[in-house]
Tab-separated table of N, CA and C in Angstrom:
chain	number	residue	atom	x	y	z
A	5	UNK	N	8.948	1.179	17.624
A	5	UNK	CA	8.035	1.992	16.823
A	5	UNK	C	8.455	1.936	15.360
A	6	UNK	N	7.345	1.750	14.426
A	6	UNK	CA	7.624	1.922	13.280
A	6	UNK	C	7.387	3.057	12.268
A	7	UNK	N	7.800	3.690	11.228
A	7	UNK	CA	7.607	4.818	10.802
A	7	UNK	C	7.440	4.500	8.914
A	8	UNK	N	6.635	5.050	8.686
A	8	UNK	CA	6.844	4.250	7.254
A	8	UNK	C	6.693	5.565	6.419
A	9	UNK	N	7.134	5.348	5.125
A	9	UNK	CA	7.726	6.911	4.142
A	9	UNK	C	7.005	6.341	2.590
A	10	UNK	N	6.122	6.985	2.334
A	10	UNK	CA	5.778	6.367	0.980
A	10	UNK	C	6.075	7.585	-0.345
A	11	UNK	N	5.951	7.099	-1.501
A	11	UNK	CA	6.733	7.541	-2.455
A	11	UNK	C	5.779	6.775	-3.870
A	12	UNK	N	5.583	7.517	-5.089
A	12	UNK	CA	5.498	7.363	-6.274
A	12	UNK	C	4.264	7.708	-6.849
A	13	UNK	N	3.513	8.174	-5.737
A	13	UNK	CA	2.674	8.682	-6.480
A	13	UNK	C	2.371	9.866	-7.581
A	14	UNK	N	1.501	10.204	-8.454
A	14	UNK	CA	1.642	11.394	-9.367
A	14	UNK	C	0.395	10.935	-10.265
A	15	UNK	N	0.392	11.737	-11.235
A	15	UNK	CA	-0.946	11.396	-12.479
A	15	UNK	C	-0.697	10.973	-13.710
A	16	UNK	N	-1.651	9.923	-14.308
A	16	UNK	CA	-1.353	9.320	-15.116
A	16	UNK	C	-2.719	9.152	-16.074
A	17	UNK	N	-2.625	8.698	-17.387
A	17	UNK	CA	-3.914	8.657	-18.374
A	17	UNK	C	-4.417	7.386	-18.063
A	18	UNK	N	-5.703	6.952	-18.047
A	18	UNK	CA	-6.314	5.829	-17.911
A	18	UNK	C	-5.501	4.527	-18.962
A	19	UNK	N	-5.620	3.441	-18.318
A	19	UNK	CA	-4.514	2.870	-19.091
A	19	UNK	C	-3.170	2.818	-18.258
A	20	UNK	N	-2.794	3.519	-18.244
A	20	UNK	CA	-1.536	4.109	-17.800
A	20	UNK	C	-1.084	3.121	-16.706
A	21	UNK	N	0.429	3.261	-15.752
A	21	UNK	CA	1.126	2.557	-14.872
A	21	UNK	C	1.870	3.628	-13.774
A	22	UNK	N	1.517	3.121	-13.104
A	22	UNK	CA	2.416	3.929	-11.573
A	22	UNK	C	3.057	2.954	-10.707
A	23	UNK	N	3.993	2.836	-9.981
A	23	UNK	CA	4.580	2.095	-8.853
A	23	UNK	C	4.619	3.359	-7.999
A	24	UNK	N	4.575	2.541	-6.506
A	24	UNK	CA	4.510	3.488	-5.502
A	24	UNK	C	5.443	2.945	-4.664
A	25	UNK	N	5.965	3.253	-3.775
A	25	UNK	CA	7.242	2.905	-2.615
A	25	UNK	C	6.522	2.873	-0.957
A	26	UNK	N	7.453	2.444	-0.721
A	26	UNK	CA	7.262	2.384	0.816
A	26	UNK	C	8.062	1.822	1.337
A	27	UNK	N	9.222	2.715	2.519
A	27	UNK	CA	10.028	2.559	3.113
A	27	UNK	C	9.933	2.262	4.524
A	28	UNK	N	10.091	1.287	5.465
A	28	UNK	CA	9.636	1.301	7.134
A	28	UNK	C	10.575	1.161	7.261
A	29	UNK	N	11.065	2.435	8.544
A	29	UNK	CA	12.534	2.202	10.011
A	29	UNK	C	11.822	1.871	11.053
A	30	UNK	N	12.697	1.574	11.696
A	30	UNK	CA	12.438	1.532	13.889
A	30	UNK	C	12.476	0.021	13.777
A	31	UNK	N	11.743	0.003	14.559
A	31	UNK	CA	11.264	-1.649	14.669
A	31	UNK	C	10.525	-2.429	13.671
A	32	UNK	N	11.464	-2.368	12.723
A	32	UNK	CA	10.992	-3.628	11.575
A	32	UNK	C	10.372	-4.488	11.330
A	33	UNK	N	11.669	-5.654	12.800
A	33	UNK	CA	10.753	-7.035	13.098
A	33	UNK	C	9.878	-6.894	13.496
A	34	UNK	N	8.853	-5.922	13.691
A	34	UNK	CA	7.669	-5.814	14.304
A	34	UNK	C	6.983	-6.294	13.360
A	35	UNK	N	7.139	-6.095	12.192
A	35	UNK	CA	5.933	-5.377	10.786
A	35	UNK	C	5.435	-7.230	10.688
A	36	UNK	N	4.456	-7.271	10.531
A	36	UNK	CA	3.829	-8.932	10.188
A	36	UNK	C	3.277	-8.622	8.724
A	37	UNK	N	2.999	-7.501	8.213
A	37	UNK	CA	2.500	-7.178	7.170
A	37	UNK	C	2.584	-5.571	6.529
A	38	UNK	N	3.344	-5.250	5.224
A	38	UNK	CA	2.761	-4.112	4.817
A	38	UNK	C	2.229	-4.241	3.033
A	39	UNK	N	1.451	-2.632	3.028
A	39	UNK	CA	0.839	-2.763	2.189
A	39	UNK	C	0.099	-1.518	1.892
A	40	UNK	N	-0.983	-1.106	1.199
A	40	UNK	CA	-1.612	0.138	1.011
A	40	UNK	C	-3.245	-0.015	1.196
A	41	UNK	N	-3.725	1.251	1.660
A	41	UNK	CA	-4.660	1.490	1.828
A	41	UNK	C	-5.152	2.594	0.982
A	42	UNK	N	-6.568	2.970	0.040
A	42	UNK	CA	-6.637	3.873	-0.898
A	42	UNK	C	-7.547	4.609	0.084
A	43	UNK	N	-7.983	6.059	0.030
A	43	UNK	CA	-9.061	6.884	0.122
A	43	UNK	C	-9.092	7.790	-0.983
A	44	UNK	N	-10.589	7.727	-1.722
A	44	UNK	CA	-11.205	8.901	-2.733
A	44	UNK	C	-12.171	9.801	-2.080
A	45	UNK	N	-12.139	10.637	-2.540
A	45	UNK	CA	-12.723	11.505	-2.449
A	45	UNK	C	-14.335	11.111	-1.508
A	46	UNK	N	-15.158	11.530	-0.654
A	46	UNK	CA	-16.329	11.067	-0.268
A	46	UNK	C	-16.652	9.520	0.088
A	47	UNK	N	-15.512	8.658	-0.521
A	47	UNK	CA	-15.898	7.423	0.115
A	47	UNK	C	-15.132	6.884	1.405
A	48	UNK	N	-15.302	5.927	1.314
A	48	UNK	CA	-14.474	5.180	3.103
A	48	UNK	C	-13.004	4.849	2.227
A	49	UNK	N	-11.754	4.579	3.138
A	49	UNK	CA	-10.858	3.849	2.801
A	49	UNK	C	-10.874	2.491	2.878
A	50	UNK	N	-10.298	1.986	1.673
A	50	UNK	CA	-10.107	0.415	1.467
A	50	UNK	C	-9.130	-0.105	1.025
A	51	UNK	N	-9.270	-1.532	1.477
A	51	UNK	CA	-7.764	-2.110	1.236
A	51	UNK	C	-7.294	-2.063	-0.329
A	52	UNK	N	-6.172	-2.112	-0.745
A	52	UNK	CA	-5.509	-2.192	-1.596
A	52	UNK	C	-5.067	-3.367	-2.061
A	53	UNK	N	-3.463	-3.122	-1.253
A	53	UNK	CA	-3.334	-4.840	-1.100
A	53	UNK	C	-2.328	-4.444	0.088
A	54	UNK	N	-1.953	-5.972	0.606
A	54	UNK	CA	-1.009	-6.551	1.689
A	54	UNK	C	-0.007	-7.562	1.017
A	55	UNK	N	0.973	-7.272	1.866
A	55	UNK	CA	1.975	-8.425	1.392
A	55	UNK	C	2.637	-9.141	3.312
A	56	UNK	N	2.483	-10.142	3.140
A	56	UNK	CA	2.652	-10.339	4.634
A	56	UNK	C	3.905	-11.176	4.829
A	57	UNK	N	4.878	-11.467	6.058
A	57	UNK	CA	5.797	-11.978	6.103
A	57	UNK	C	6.331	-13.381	5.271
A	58	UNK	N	4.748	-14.068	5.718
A	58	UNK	CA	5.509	-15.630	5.127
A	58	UNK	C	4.870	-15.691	3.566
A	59	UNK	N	4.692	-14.533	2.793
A	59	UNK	CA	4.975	-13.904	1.281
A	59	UNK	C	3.676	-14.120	0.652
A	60	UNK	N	2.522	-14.128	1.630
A	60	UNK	CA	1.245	-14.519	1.275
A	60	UNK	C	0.673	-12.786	0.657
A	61	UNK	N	-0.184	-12.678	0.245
A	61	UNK	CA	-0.650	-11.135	-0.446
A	61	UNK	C	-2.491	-11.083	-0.184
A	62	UNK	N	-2.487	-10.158	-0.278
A	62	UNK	CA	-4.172	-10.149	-0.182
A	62	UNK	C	-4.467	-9.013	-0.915
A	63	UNK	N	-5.234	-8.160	-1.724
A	63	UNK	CA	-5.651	-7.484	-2.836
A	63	UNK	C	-7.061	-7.015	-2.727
A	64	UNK	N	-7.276	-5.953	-2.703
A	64	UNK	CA	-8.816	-5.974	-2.933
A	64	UNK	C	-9.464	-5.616	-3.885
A	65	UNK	N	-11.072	-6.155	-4.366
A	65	UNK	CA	-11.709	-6.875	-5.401
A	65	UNK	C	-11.291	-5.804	-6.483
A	66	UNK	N	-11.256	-5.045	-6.327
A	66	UNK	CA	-11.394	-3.765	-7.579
A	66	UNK	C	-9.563	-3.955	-8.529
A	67	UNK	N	-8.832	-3.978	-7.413
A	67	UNK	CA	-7.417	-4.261	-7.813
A	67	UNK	C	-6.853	-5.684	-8.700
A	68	UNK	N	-7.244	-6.548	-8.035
A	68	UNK	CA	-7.047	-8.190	-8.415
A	68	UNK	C	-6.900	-8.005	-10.110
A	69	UNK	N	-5.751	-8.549	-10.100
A	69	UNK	CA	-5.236	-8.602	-12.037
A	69	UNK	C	-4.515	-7.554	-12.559
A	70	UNK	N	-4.947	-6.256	-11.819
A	70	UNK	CA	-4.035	-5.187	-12.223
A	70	UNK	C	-2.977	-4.719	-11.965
A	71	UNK	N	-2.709	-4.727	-9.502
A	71	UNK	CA	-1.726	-4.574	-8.866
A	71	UNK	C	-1.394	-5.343	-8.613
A	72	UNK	N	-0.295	-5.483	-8.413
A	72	UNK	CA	0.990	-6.261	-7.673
A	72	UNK	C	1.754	-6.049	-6.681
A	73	UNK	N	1.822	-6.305	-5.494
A	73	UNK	CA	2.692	-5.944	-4.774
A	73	UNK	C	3.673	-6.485	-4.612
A	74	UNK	N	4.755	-5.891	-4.292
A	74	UNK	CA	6.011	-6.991	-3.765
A	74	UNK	C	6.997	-6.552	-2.652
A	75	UNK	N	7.986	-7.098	-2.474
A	75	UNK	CA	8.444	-6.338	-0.806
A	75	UNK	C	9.804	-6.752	-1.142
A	76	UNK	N	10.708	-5.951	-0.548
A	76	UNK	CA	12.191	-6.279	-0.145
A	76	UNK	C	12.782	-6.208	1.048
A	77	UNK	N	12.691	-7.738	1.446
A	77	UNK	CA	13.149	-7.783	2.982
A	77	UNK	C	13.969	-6.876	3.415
A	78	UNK	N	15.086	-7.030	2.878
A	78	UNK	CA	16.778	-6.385	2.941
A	78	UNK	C	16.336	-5.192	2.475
A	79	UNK	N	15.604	-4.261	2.438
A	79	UNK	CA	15.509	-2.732	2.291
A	79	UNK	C	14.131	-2.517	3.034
A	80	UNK	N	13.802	-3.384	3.826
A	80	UNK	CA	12.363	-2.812	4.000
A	80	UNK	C	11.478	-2.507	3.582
A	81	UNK	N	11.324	-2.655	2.118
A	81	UNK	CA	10.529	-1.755	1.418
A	81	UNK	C	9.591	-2.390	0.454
A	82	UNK	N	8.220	-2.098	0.542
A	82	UNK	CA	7.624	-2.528	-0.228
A	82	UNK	C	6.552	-1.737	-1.679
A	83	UNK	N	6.410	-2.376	-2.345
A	83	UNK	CA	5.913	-1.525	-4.189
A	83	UNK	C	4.835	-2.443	-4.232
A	84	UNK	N	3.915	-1.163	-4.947
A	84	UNK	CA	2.790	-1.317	-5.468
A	84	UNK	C	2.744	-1.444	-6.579
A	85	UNK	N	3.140	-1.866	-7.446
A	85	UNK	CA	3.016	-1.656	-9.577
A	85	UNK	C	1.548	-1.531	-9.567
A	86	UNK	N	0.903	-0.278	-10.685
A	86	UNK	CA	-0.574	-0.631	-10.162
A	86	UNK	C	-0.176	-0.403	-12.059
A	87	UNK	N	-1.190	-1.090	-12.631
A	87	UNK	CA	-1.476	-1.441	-14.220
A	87	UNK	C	-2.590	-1.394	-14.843
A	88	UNK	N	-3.008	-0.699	-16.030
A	88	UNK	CA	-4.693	-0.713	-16.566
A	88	UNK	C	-5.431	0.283	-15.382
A	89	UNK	N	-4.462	1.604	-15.286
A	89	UNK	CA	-4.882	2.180	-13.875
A	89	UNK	C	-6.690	2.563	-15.113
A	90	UNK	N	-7.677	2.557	-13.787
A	90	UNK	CA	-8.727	3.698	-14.203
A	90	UNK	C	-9.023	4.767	-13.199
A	91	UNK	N	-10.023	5.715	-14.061
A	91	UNK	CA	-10.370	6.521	-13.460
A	91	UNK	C	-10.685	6.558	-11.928
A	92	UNK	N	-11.351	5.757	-11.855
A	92	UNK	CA	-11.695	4.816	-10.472
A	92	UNK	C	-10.594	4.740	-9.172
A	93	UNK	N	-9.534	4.249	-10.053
A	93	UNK	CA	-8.509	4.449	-8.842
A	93	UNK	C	-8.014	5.234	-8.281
A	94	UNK	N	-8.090	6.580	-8.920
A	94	UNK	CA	-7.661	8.014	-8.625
A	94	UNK	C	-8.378	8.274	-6.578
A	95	UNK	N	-7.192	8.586	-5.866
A	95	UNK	CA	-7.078	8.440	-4.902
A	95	UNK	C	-6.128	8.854	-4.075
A	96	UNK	N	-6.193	9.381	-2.513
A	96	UNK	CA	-4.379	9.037	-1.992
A	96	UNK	C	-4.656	7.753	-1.599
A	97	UNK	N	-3.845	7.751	-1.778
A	97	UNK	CA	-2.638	6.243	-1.331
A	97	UNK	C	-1.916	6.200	0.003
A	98	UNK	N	-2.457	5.266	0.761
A	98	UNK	CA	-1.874	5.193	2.359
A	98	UNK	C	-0.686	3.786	2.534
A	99	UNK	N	0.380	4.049	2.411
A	99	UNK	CA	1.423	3.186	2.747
A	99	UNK	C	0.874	2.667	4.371
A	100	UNK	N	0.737	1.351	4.767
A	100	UNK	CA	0.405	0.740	5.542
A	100	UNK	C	1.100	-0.799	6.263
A	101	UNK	N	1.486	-0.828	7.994
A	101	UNK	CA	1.974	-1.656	8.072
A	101	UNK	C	1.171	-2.193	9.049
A	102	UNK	N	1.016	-3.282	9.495
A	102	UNK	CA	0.617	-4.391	10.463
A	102	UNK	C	1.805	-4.644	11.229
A	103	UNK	N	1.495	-4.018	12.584
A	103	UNK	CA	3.028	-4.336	13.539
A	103	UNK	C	2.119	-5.126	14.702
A	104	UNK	N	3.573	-6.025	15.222
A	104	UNK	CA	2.829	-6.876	16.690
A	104	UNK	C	3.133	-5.940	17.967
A	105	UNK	N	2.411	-5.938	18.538
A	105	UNK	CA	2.460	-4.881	19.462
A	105	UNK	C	2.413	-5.957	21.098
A	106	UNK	N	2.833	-5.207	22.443
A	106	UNK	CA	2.706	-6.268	23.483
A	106	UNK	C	1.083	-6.656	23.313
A	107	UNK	N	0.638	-5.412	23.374
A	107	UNK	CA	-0.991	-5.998	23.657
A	107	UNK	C	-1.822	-6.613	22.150
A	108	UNK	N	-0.750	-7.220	20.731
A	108	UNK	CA	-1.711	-7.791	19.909
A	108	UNK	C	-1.351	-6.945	18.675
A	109	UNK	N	-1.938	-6.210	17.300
A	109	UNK	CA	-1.336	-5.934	16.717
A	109	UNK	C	-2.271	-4.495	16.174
A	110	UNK	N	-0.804	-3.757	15.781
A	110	UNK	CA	-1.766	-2.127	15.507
A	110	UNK	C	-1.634	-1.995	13.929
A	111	UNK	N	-2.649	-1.130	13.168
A	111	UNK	CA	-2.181	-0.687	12.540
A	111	UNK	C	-1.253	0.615	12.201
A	112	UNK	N	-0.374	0.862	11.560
A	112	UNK	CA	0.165	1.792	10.779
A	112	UNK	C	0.314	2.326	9.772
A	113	UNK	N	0.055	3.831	9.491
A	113	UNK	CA	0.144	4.266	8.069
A	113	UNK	C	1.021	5.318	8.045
A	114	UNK	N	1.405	5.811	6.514
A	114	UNK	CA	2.253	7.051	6.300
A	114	UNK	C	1.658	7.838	5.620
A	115	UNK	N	2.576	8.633	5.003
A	115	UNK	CA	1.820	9.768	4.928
A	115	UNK	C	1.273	9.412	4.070
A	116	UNK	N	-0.013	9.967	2.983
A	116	UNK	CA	-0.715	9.829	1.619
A	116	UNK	C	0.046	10.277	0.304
A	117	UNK	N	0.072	9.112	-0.631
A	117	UNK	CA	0.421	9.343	-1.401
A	117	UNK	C	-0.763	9.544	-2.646
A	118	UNK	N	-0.774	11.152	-3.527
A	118	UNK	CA	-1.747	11.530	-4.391
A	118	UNK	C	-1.526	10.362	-5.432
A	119	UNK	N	-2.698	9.954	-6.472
A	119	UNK	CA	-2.738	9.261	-7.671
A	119	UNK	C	-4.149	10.168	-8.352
A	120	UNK	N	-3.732	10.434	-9.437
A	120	UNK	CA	-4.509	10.987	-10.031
A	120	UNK	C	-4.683	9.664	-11.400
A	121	UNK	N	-6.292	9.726	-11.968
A	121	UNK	CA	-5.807	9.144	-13.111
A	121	UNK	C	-7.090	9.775	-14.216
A	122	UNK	N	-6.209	10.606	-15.018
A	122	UNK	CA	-7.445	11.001	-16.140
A	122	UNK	C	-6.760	11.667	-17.466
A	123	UNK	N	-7.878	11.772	-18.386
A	123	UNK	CA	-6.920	12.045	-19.607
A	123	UNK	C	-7.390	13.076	-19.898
């Protein structure tokens, strides 16, 4: 089982920069992928980005150019740098992992991390 702990969120002025954290224990080698998931207010949740084992990334459209993700094997842990935040992005923030499971693969999330962004 995996458990994941996220971290860095808070509020910032448009423009502005946040990194966010994310820590996974238990079964590690499970994880094939982590990464974040956003929800705002009234809309659906959507991807963020992914960072996946063999160091490939995936981003979604709204993010591309601004976030970055990156991961540290040897700590488990993977960051979001998010940059040129806007209003728009203001959201929690779902630390998210992709584990292989016997029957195929589940997702996982932690707790929400708040992002506010306004001036």
């Amino acid at each position: 089982q995996v458990t994941l702990v996220g971290s860095g969120g808070g509020s910032v002025q448009p423009g502005g920069s946040l990194r966010l954290s994310c820590v996974a224990s238990g079964s590690v080698s499970s994880i094939a992928s982590m990464g974040w998931d956003r929800q705002a207010p009234g809309k659906e949740r959507e991807l963020v980005a992914a960072k996946f084992t063999d160091g490939s990334t995936m981003y979604g459209d709204s993010v591309t150019g601004r976030f970055t993700i990156t991961r540290d094997n040897a700590k488990n842990t993977a960051y979001l740098e998010m940059n040129s935040l806007k209003p728009e992005d203001a959201a929690v923030y779902y630390c998210k992992a992709l584990v292989r499971t016997f029957e195929g693969f589940e997702n996982i999330w932690g707790q929400g991390t708040p992002v506010t962004v306004s001036s």
